[in-house]
Amino acid sequence: RVGVVPRGGGTGLVGGQVMDSGPVPVILSLERMTAIQDISPQNNTMTVEAGAILETVQNAAQDADRLFPLTLAAQGSCRIGGNLATNAGGVNVLRYGNARALCLGIEAVLADGTIISDLTQLRKDNTGYDLRDLMIGSEGSLGVITRAVLRLFARPTHFETAFLAVQSPQAALDVLTALNGPLGGDISAFELIHRTGPDFMDETGISFTPPFADRPDWMVLIDCGAGTPLRARFESALMDVMESGLVQDAVLAQNAAQRAAFWQLRERIPEANKAVGSISSHDISVPVADVPAFIRRARALVDPSLRINCFGHLGDGNLHYNVFPPAGRSRDAYAGQRAAIARAIYDLLAEMGGSFSAEHGVGRLKTGDLARYADPGRLATMRAIKTALDPNGIMNPGAVLAT
């Protein structure tokens, strides 16, 4: 009856891999299970152990002239087991889906030692309950993922990346809608960025190359990839949205170095946020069409003297909506407002059919939110599954479902 807390790269943001109270658990580290056991370019699959670092998996796929598209800021230290356990998202969800969509089969160990050996490479297998999908996203609360069969894709050989200046989130959404026709399946990422992100980078001394001489309030970072040249089609599509008035300015990456610089700006925004120090941070999602309305309505719920850095994956409706103190003030002075801010935002999400956790999971920090906002029938079913698979409650106790 000793608790078991699985630990991968330790990069999670909701306390799923740590305990600050209760009986001392066993920490089950996956850090030595790093083998990449099989790569099949013809089958577009890779079999890996759960401790393999995401970046290592990406590089192994590249060496086989394939792509494993899961991409996130912590990819140099996060591990595949944790990516699957939290159903990680990242910047390429628009095109390739979450971690769940990138996995064909798993091996996992249950609380009683039972091994689920389902390392299938099949795309079609309708033989009962999908235990793979049950384990993915369960955050170690039902069992420990030990191996996985991952999906690989053809590597794009031509990339086009651009920063677009837009007047509003609604204009950004209209641009995405307009570009879905001519660029459609080639769009890998469509990131919405408010000027607060680059402003924070200036404030905290983080170096970057500004894409525009005059910083707009709202920007979009769009990334496309294809197996054939797409510059002409990309430029034509952008010209159309500029002529329509949806885009005020555009800067296209002219080479790989400039493309990397564009992405460095996006990927260092969380670093700037951390340096400034947020009062309350939120990883949320709403239906894509409702993103502009959420941004407008959420702003009205927060003290106008507080700063908001709103950015994220507009293409899949996932925003990082973070609230900060005024310039020169410490977040400590506002600690008493944290709970009220989160409650107001989460209530709005519930009204709009959104989620208080888009890609970071529930962990231990958000168990109360799950209990408050989840559908009662869904919550009861989750508890029944937990009881059936882990009757003594030893698997990551206190994570996902409050004890």
Coordinates of C-alpha atoms in Angstrom, one line a residue:
R1 CA 0.0 0.0 0.0
V2 CA 2.9 2.3 -0.5
G3 CA 2.3 5.1 -3.1
V4 CA 4.2 5.0 -6.4
V5 CA 4.9 8.3 -8.2
P6 CA 6.3 7.8 -11.7
R7 CA 8.8 10.4 -12.8
G8 CA 10.1 11.1 -16.3
G9 CA 11.8 14.4 -17.1
G10 CA 10.1 16.2 -14.2
T11 CA 9.0 19.1 -16.5
G12 CA 5.3 18.9 -15.8
L13 CA 3.6 22.1 -14.6
V14 CA 0.7 20.8 -12.5
G15 CA 2.4 18.8 -9.8
G16 CA 1.8 15.4 -11.3
Q17 CA 5.3 14.2 -10.5
V18 CA 5.7 15.7 -7.0
M19 CA 4.0 15.3 -3.6
D20 CA 4.3 17.9 -0.9
S21 CA 2.2 16.1 1.7
G22 CA 1.0 12.6 2.7
P23 CA 2.9 9.4 3.3
V24 CA 6.3 9.2 1.6
P25 CA 6.0 7.4 -1.7
V26 CA 8.3 5.4 -3.9
I27 CA 9.7 7.6 -6.7
L28 CA 9.7 5.4 -9.8
S29 CA 12.2 6.9 -12.2
L30 CA 12.1 6.0 -15.9
E31 CA 15.4 7.8 -16.7
R32 CA 17.3 4.7 -17.5
M33 CA 14.7 3.3 -19.9
T34 CA 16.0 5.2 -22.9
A35 CA 16.3 2.6 -25.7
I36 CA 14.9 3.2 -29.2
Q37 CA 14.2 -0.4 -30.0
D38 CA 12.9 -0.3 -33.5
I39 CA 12.4 2.1 -36.4
S40 CA 10.4 1.1 -39.5
P41 CA 10.4 3.8 -42.2
Q42 CA 8.1 1.6 -44.3
N43 CA 5.6 1.2 -41.6
N44 CA 6.2 4.7 -40.3
T45 CA 6.6 3.5 -36.7
M46 CA 9.2 3.7 -33.9
T47 CA 9.2 1.6 -30.7
V48 CA 10.8 3.3 -27.7
E49 CA 11.1 2.9 -24.0
A50 CA 9.3 5.4 -21.9
G51 CA 12.4 7.2 -20.6
A52 CA 13.6 8.2 -24.1
I53 CA 14.0 12.0 -24.3
L54 CA 11.6 13.6 -26.8
E55 CA 14.5 15.4 -28.7
T56 CA 16.3 12.1 -29.0
V57 CA 13.2 10.5 -30.5
Q58 CA 12.9 13.5 -32.9
N59 CA 16.5 13.1 -34.0
A60 CA 16.2 9.3 -34.4
A61 CA 13.2 9.8 -36.7
Q62 CA 15.2 12.4 -38.7
D63 CA 18.1 10.0 -39.1
A64 CA 15.6 7.6 -40.7
D65 CA 14.3 10.4 -42.9
R66 CA 11.0 10.6 -41.0
L67 CA 9.3 13.1 -38.7
F68 CA 8.1 12.6 -35.2
P69 CA 6.1 15.9 -34.9
L70 CA 5.5 16.3 -31.2
T71 CA 7.3 19.6 -30.4
L72 CA 7.4 21.6 -27.1
A73 CA 9.7 23.9 -25.2
A74 CA 10.9 21.1 -22.8
Q75 CA 11.8 18.7 -25.6
G76 CA 15.4 18.6 -24.6
S77 CA 14.5 17.1 -21.2
C78 CA 11.0 15.8 -21.2
R79 CA 10.5 12.0 -21.8
I80 CA 8.1 10.1 -24.0
G81 CA 6.4 8.3 -21.1
G82 CA 5.5 11.7 -19.5
N83 CA 4.5 13.1 -22.9
L84 CA 2.0 10.2 -23.2
A85 CA 0.9 10.2 -19.6
T86 CA -0.1 13.8 -19.9
N87 CA -1.2 13.6 -23.6
A88 CA 1.1 16.5 -24.4
G89 CA 0.2 19.0 -27.1
G90 CA 2.7 21.5 -28.3
V91 CA 2.9 23.7 -31.4
N92 CA 2.0 21.1 -34.1
V93 CA -1.3 19.9 -32.8
L94 CA -3.1 21.7 -35.6
R95 CA -1.7 19.4 -38.2
Y96 CA -0.6 16.2 -36.3
G97 CA -2.7 16.1 -33.2
N98 CA -1.8 15.6 -29.5
A99 CA 0.4 12.8 -28.2
R100 CA -2.5 10.4 -28.2
A101 CA -2.8 10.8 -32.0
L102 CA 0.9 10.0 -32.3
C103 CA 0.9 6.7 -30.5
L104 CA -0.3 3.3 -31.9
G105 CA 0.4 1.0 -29.0
I106 CA 1.8 0.9 -25.5
E107 CA 3.2 -1.4 -22.8
A108 CA 2.1 -0.5 -19.3
V109 CA 2.3 -2.0 -15.8
L110 CA -0.7 -1.8 -13.5
A111 CA -0.8 -1.5 -9.7
D112 CA -1.0 -5.3 -9.2
G113 CA 1.9 -5.9 -11.5
T114 CA -0.2 -6.9 -14.5
I115 CA 1.5 -6.0 -17.8
I116 CA -0.6 -4.7 -20.6
S117 CA 1.4 -5.6 -23.7
D118 CA -0.2 -3.8 -26.6
L119 CA 2.7 -2.7 -28.7
T120 CA 0.7 -2.9 -31.9
Q121 CA 1.8 -1.3 -35.1
L122 CA -1.7 -1.5 -36.6
R123 CA -3.7 1.4 -37.7
K124 CA -6.9 -0.6 -37.5
D125 CA -7.7 -3.0 -34.6
N126 CA -11.2 -3.0 -33.3
T127 CA -10.9 -5.8 -30.7
G128 CA -12.5 -4.3 -27.6
Y129 CA -11.7 -1.5 -25.2
D130 CA -8.9 0.8 -26.2
L131 CA -6.6 0.5 -23.2
R132 CA -3.9 2.6 -24.9
D133 CA -6.1 5.6 -24.9
L134 CA -7.1 4.9 -21.3
M135 CA -3.5 5.0 -20.2
I136 CA -2.6 8.0 -22.3
G137 CA -3.5 11.1 -20.4
S138 CA -4.0 9.2 -17.1
E139 CA -0.9 10.9 -15.6
G140 CA 0.4 7.7 -14.0
S141 CA -2.8 7.3 -11.9
L142 CA -3.8 4.0 -13.5
G143 CA -0.5 2.5 -14.3
V144 CA 3.0 3.2 -15.6
I145 CA 3.7 3.4 -19.4
T146 CA 7.0 1.6 -20.0
R147 CA 7.1 1.4 -23.9
A148 CA 5.3 2.8 -26.8
V149 CA 4.9 2.5 -30.6
L150 CA 5.0 6.0 -32.0
R151 CA 3.7 7.2 -35.4
L152 CA 6.2 8.7 -37.8
F153 CA 5.5 10.9 -40.8
A154 CA 7.1 11.9 -44.1
R155 CA 9.5 14.7 -43.5
P156 CA 8.6 18.0 -45.1
T157 CA 11.5 19.2 -47.3
H158 CA 10.3 22.7 -47.9
F159 CA 9.2 25.1 -45.2
E160 CA 7.7 28.6 -45.2
T161 CA 7.4 30.6 -42.0
A162 CA 6.2 34.1 -41.5
F163 CA 5.2 36.7 -38.9
L164 CA 2.0 38.5 -39.6
A165 CA 0.8 41.7 -38.0
V166 CA -3.0 41.7 -37.3
Q167 CA -5.3 44.1 -35.6
S168 CA -7.1 41.6 -33.3
P169 CA -7.6 38.0 -32.4
Q170 CA -10.7 38.0 -34.6
A171 CA -8.6 39.1 -37.5
A172 CA -6.1 36.4 -36.8
L173 CA -8.9 33.8 -36.8
D174 CA -10.2 35.2 -40.1
V175 CA -6.7 34.8 -41.5
L176 CA -6.5 31.2 -40.4
T177 CA -9.9 30.5 -42.0
A178 CA -8.8 32.2 -45.3
L179 CA -5.5 30.3 -45.4
N180 CA -7.1 26.9 -44.8
G181 CA -8.1 26.8 -48.4
P182 CA -4.9 27.5 -50.3
L183 CA -2.5 26.1 -47.6
G184 CA -4.8 23.7 -45.7
G185 CA -2.9 20.6 -44.8
D186 CA 0.5 22.3 -45.1
I187 CA -0.1 24.5 -42.0
S188 CA 1.7 22.9 -39.1
A189 CA 1.4 25.8 -36.6
F190 CA -0.6 29.0 -36.2
E191 CA 0.5 30.9 -33.1
L192 CA -1.2 34.0 -31.7
I193 CA 1.2 36.3 -29.9
H194 CA 0.4 39.5 -28.0
R195 CA 3.0 42.3 -27.8
T196 CA 3.2 41.7 -24.1
G197 CA 5.4 38.6 -24.8
P198 CA 8.2 40.5 -26.6
D199 CA 7.7 43.5 -24.2
F200 CA 8.5 41.1 -21.3
M201 CA 11.5 39.8 -23.2
D202 CA 12.8 43.4 -23.4
E203 CA 12.0 44.0 -19.8
T204 CA 13.9 40.9 -18.6
G205 CA 16.9 41.2 -20.9
I206 CA 16.1 38.2 -23.1
S207 CA 17.6 38.7 -26.6
F208 CA 15.6 38.2 -29.7
T209 CA 15.3 39.7 -33.2
P210 CA 12.0 41.7 -33.5
P211 CA 10.2 40.8 -36.7
F212 CA 8.7 44.3 -37.1
A213 CA 10.2 47.7 -36.7
D214 CA 7.0 48.9 -35.1
R215 CA 5.7 46.3 -32.7
P216 CA 2.0 45.5 -33.4
D217 CA -0.4 44.6 -30.6
W218 CA -1.2 41.2 -32.1
M219 CA 1.0 39.0 -34.2
V220 CA 0.6 35.5 -35.8
L221 CA 3.5 33.1 -36.4
I222 CA 2.5 30.7 -39.2
D223 CA 4.6 27.7 -40.1
C224 CA 4.0 25.5 -43.1
G225 CA 5.8 22.4 -44.5
A226 CA 5.5 20.3 -47.6
G227 CA 7.3 17.8 -49.7
T228 CA 7.4 20.1 -52.7
P229 CA 8.2 23.9 -53.0
L230 CA 5.4 26.0 -51.7
R231 CA 6.9 29.6 -51.7
A232 CA 4.8 30.8 -54.6
R233 CA 1.6 29.4 -53.1
F234 CA 2.5 30.7 -49.7
E235 CA 3.3 34.2 -50.9
S236 CA 0.1 34.3 -53.0
A237 CA -2.0 33.3 -50.1
L238 CA -0.5 35.9 -47.9
M239 CA -0.9 38.5 -50.6
D240 CA -4.6 37.8 -50.7
V241 CA -5.1 38.2 -46.9
M242 CA -3.1 41.4 -47.0
E243 CA -5.1 42.8 -49.8
S244 CA -8.3 41.9 -47.9
G245 CA -7.1 44.1 -45.0
L246 CA -6.8 41.2 -42.5
V247 CA -3.0 41.5 -42.3
Q248 CA -1.3 44.9 -42.0
D249 CA 2.3 43.6 -42.4
A250 CA 4.2 40.4 -43.0
V251 CA 7.8 39.2 -42.7
L252 CA 8.7 36.0 -44.4
A253 CA 11.7 33.9 -43.3
Q254 CA 14.3 33.9 -46.0
N255 CA 16.4 31.1 -44.8
A256 CA 16.6 28.4 -42.0
A257 CA 18.4 30.8 -39.7
Q258 CA 15.7 33.4 -39.9
R259 CA 13.0 30.7 -39.4
A260 CA 14.8 29.5 -36.3
A261 CA 15.0 33.1 -35.0
F262 CA 11.2 33.5 -35.5
W263 CA 10.6 30.4 -33.5
Q264 CA 13.1 31.4 -30.8
L265 CA 11.0 34.5 -30.1
R266 CA 7.9 32.3 -29.6
E267 CA 9.7 29.7 -27.5
R268 CA 11.3 32.1 -25.1
I269 CA 8.1 33.9 -24.1
P270 CA 7.5 31.4 -21.3
E271 CA 11.1 32.2 -20.1
A272 CA 10.2 35.9 -20.0
N273 CA 6.9 35.1 -18.2
K274 CA 8.9 33.2 -15.5
A275 CA 11.3 36.0 -15.0
V276 CA 8.5 38.6 -14.6
G277 CA 6.6 36.3 -12.3
S278 CA 2.9 35.7 -12.8
I279 CA 0.1 36.2 -10.3
S280 CA -2.0 33.5 -12.0
S281 CA -1.2 31.3 -15.0
H282 CA -3.8 29.4 -17.1
D283 CA -3.4 26.7 -19.7
I284 CA -6.9 26.8 -21.3
S285 CA -8.8 26.0 -24.4
V286 CA -12.1 27.0 -26.0
P287 CA -13.6 26.1 -29.4
V288 CA -11.5 27.8 -32.0
A289 CA -14.3 30.1 -33.2
D290 CA -14.7 31.4 -29.6
V291 CA -11.1 32.4 -29.0
P292 CA -11.6 36.1 -29.7
A293 CA -14.7 36.3 -27.5
F294 CA -12.9 34.5 -24.7
I295 CA -10.0 37.0 -24.9
R296 CA -12.4 39.9 -24.8
R297 CA -14.6 38.6 -22.0
A298 CA -11.7 37.4 -19.9
R299 CA -10.0 40.8 -20.0
A300 CA -13.1 42.3 -18.5
L301 CA -12.8 39.9 -15.5
V302 CA -9.3 41.0 -14.5
D303 CA -8.3 44.2 -12.7
P304 CA -7.3 46.6 -15.6
S305 CA -4.1 47.6 -13.7
L306 CA -2.8 44.0 -14.1
R307 CA -0.9 43.0 -17.2
I308 CA -2.0 40.0 -19.3
N309 CA 0.2 38.0 -21.6
C310 CA -2.1 36.0 -23.8
F311 CA -0.5 33.8 -26.4
G312 CA -0.7 30.2 -27.8
H313 CA -1.9 27.8 -30.3
L314 CA -4.8 29.6 -32.0
G315 CA -5.2 26.8 -34.6
D316 CA -6.4 24.4 -31.9
G317 CA -8.0 26.8 -29.5
N318 CA -5.3 26.5 -26.8
L319 CA -4.2 29.7 -25.1
H320 CA -1.7 30.5 -22.3
Y321 CA -3.6 33.2 -20.4
N322 CA -1.3 34.6 -17.7
V323 CA -1.9 37.5 -15.4
F324 CA 1.0 39.7 -14.1
P325 CA 1.4 42.6 -11.7
P326 CA 2.0 46.1 -13.0
A327 CA 5.5 47.0 -14.1
G328 CA 7.8 47.4 -11.1
R329 CA 5.5 45.5 -8.7
S330 CA 6.0 42.1 -7.2
R331 CA 3.5 39.4 -7.7
D332 CA 3.7 38.7 -4.0
A333 CA 1.6 41.7 -3.3
Y334 CA -1.2 40.2 -5.3
A335 CA -1.1 36.6 -4.0
G336 CA -4.4 37.0 -2.4
Q337 CA -6.1 37.6 -5.8
R338 CA -4.8 34.4 -7.4
A339 CA -7.7 32.1 -6.5
A340 CA -10.3 34.7 -7.4
I341 CA -8.7 35.3 -10.8
A342 CA -8.5 31.6 -11.6
R343 CA -12.1 31.1 -10.5
A344 CA -13.5 33.9 -12.7
I345 CA -11.6 32.6 -15.7
Y346 CA -12.6 29.0 -15.2
D347 CA -16.2 29.9 -14.7
L348 CA -16.1 31.8 -18.0
L349 CA -14.6 28.7 -19.6
A350 CA -17.3 26.5 -18.2
E351 CA -19.9 28.8 -19.7
M352 CA -18.2 28.8 -23.1
G353 CA -17.6 25.0 -23.3
G354 CA -13.9 25.3 -22.7
S355 CA -11.3 23.5 -20.6
F356 CA -9.2 24.7 -17.6
S357 CA -6.4 22.4 -18.7
A358 CA -5.7 22.2 -22.4
E359 CA -2.4 20.4 -22.5
H360 CA -0.7 20.4 -19.1
G361 CA -3.0 17.9 -17.4
V362 CA -4.6 17.9 -14.0
G363 CA -1.8 16.7 -11.7
R364 CA -2.3 17.6 -8.1
L365 CA -2.7 21.4 -8.6
K366 CA -6.0 21.1 -10.5
T367 CA -7.9 18.3 -8.8
G368 CA -10.2 20.7 -7.1
D369 CA -11.0 22.3 -10.5
L370 CA -11.7 18.9 -12.0
A371 CA -14.1 18.1 -9.2
R372 CA -15.8 21.5 -9.6
Y373 CA -16.1 21.6 -13.4
A374 CA -16.2 18.1 -14.7
D375 CA -19.5 16.5 -15.8
P376 CA -20.7 14.4 -12.8
G377 CA -21.2 11.3 -14.9
R378 CA -17.7 11.5 -16.4
L379 CA -16.2 12.1 -12.9
A380 CA -18.0 9.1 -11.5
T381 CA -16.8 6.9 -14.4
M382 CA -13.3 8.0 -13.9
R383 CA -13.5 7.1 -10.2
A384 CA -14.9 3.7 -11.0
I385 CA -12.0 3.0 -13.4
K386 CA -9.5 4.1 -10.8
T387 CA -11.0 1.9 -8.2
A388 CA -11.1 -1.1 -10.6
L389 CA -7.5 -0.8 -11.7
D390 CA -6.0 0.6 -8.5
P391 CA -8.2 -0.5 -5.6
N392 CA -5.6 0.5 -3.0
G393 CA -4.9 3.9 -4.6
I394 CA -1.2 3.5 -4.8
M395 CA -0.6 4.8 -8.4
N396 CA 0.4 8.4 -8.2
P397 CA -1.9 9.0 -5.2
G398 CA -3.6 12.4 -5.2
A399 CA -3.0 13.0 -8.9
V400 CA -6.0 13.7 -11.3
L401 CA -8.6 12.5 -8.7
A402 CA -8.5 14.0 -5.3
T403 CA -8.3 11.4 -2.5

